[in-house]
XYZ file of C-alpha atoms in Angstrom:
189
model
C 92.858 87.087 108.259
C 94.775 84.181 109.677
C 93.801 81.676 106.974
C 96.883 79.564 107.627
C 95.521 78.925 111.165
C 98.991 79.478 112.607
C 99.184 82.205 115.241
C 101.263 85.103 113.957
C 101.044 84.155 110.265
C 98.890 86.529 108.207
C 97.971 86.567 104.549
C 98.915 89.551 102.405
C 96.053 89.905 99.946
C 95.745 92.120 96.899
C 96.294 92.423 93.146
C 99.406 91.918 91.009
C 98.412 91.574 87.366
C 98.070 92.977 83.865
C 100.094 95.045 81.435
C 103.586 94.054 80.355
C 103.704 91.483 83.171
C 106.824 89.600 84.302
C 106.614 89.050 88.089
C 106.108 90.586 91.517
C 107.922 90.649 94.863
C 106.790 91.536 98.387
C 109.048 93.400 100.851
C 108.734 94.514 104.471
C 110.705 97.229 106.232
C 110.665 99.031 109.590
C 108.936 102.393 110.001
C 107.018 104.651 107.641
C 109.812 105.143 105.090
C 112.428 102.366 105.303
C 115.831 103.087 103.780
C 116.621 100.953 100.690
C 118.881 98.616 102.691
C 116.134 98.051 105.316
C 113.696 96.298 102.976
C 113.580 92.490 103.305
C 111.933 90.336 100.673
C 109.153 88.026 101.877
C 109.063 84.767 99.955
C 110.281 84.212 96.391
C 109.741 86.163 93.171
C 106.234 85.323 91.892
C 105.524 84.917 88.177
C 101.813 84.191 88.604
C 99.305 87.026 88.301
C 97.020 87.530 91.305
C 93.532 89.048 91.250
C 92.263 89.975 94.728
C 93.816 86.941 96.385
C 96.790 85.857 98.493
C 100.060 87.458 97.400
C 102.234 86.054 100.200
C 102.184 85.004 103.862
C 103.970 87.048 106.520
C 105.194 85.621 109.827
C 104.704 88.464 112.316
C 106.293 86.467 115.157
C 109.750 87.523 113.962
C 109.007 91.251 114.329
C 108.947 93.370 117.486
C 105.954 95.697 118.008
C 105.947 98.859 115.944
C 105.123 100.433 112.591
C 106.193 98.698 109.385
C 105.875 99.282 105.652
C 104.828 96.617 103.191
C 105.863 97.029 99.544
C 104.578 95.228 96.455
C 106.975 95.607 93.518
C 105.639 94.706 90.085
C 108.277 93.965 87.453
C 107.510 94.573 83.770
C 109.127 92.643 80.918
C 110.968 95.807 79.854
C 112.533 96.073 83.340
C 110.312 98.870 84.686
C 109.347 98.588 88.368
C 106.098 99.780 89.942
C 105.908 99.956 93.736
C 102.875 100.133 95.976
C 103.532 100.743 99.702
C 101.245 100.592 102.741
C 101.933 100.782 106.467
C 100.774 98.518 109.286
C 101.329 98.277 113.016
C 102.233 95.174 114.993
C 100.624 95.414 118.414
C 100.457 92.344 120.655
C 100.286 94.300 123.904
C 96.829 94.370 125.495
C 95.409 97.635 126.797
C 95.162 98.388 130.524
C 91.802 98.836 132.250
C 90.769 99.827 135.769
C 87.689 101.330 137.386
C 88.377 104.545 139.282
C 84.680 104.913 140.093
C 82.848 103.484 141.951
C 85.228 102.513 144.712
C 84.877 98.982 146.106
C 82.160 98.772 148.757
C 80.630 102.158 147.887
C 77.213 102.634 149.485
C 74.141 103.883 147.588
C 70.711 104.472 149.105
C 67.461 104.575 147.164
C 65.465 106.587 146.349
C 67.975 109.464 146.843
C 70.648 107.846 144.694
C 69.334 107.221 141.172
C 72.478 105.940 139.489
C 76.053 104.815 139.957
C 78.771 106.753 138.111
C 81.220 104.378 136.475
C 84.563 105.719 135.275
C 86.999 103.511 133.373
C 90.668 104.463 133.275
C 92.059 102.856 130.101
C 95.289 103.200 128.155
C 97.067 101.549 125.257
C 100.343 102.059 123.423
C 98.420 102.740 120.175
C 94.677 103.344 120.369
C 91.530 102.202 122.130
C 88.800 100.722 119.939
C 86.000 100.338 122.476
C 85.186 99.956 126.157
C 82.341 97.680 127.263
C 80.639 98.295 130.615
C 79.193 95.350 132.556
C 77.016 94.940 135.642
C 77.595 91.317 136.575
C 77.678 89.423 133.276
C 75.285 91.836 131.551
C 76.736 94.291 129.046
C 74.851 97.566 129.485
C 76.850 100.109 127.474
C 79.684 100.389 124.937
C 81.735 103.538 124.304
C 84.142 104.101 121.425
C 85.493 107.505 122.461
C 86.697 109.112 125.661
C 85.670 109.984 128.244
C 84.919 106.416 129.254
C 82.350 107.363 131.873
C 78.747 106.114 132.086
C 75.842 106.060 134.503
C 74.220 102.809 135.619
C 70.626 103.302 136.713
C 69.947 101.781 140.120
C 67.262 99.123 139.966
C 68.317 97.690 136.596
C 69.038 94.279 138.097
C 68.424 92.536 141.413
C 71.154 91.992 143.964
C 74.303 93.936 144.693
C 75.873 94.970 141.399
C 79.439 94.064 140.511
C 80.882 96.278 137.786
C 83.723 95.708 135.345
C 84.902 96.960 131.971
C 86.394 95.102 129.027
C 88.625 97.248 126.825
C 89.739 96.484 123.256
C 92.563 98.181 121.375
C 92.630 98.822 117.634
C 94.617 95.610 117.055
C 91.943 93.476 118.752
C 93.839 92.880 121.999
C 91.621 93.054 125.060
C 91.786 93.153 128.835
C 89.355 93.276 131.705
C 89.322 95.404 134.822
C 89.116 93.954 138.291
C 85.487 93.689 139.423
C 84.135 96.348 141.795
C 81.152 95.539 144.035
C 78.934 98.216 145.585
C 76.089 98.150 148.112
C 72.609 99.428 147.326
C 69.935 99.603 150.031
C 66.492 101.124 150.250
C 66.105 104.006 152.681
C 65.094 102.625 156.045
C 66.222 99.144 154.932
């Protein structure tokens, strides 16, 4: 969470306590297994014990997108070190969304046509979290796995429908497709 209320600054939360305690340090390094010289310490050495609280703040604005490792090193009074490492991904790039179906101005006639097929073409450099399907401003379906194709039942709302999708990636970035309007008329109308 961004408790510091500064965009790009995140809190590193966890535990650093107990035993033959002396202090702890936090490091960050590029990739899944940074070489020893690639680790950079974040903040000072900490002599306070922490129980499920803020260990340090990390300014993500200084890092390009990619995978990083975060290491907590606990130092014992006898000089022993205990490391705990996790990985995280910096992703500030929003996903891309477009509707490949229906095409703008597509014509549907009731009662023969019962629904409109809606196909969202989405992509992201990491992963898609969800795709929301809208007719006008009304959300009518959410999908969390491909294929991102749904059917909209004709007659759900009055007026000519305008469709769009809003796509979210795993990092919370989002984007919206261009709207696509279609025509629906009753047979003989």
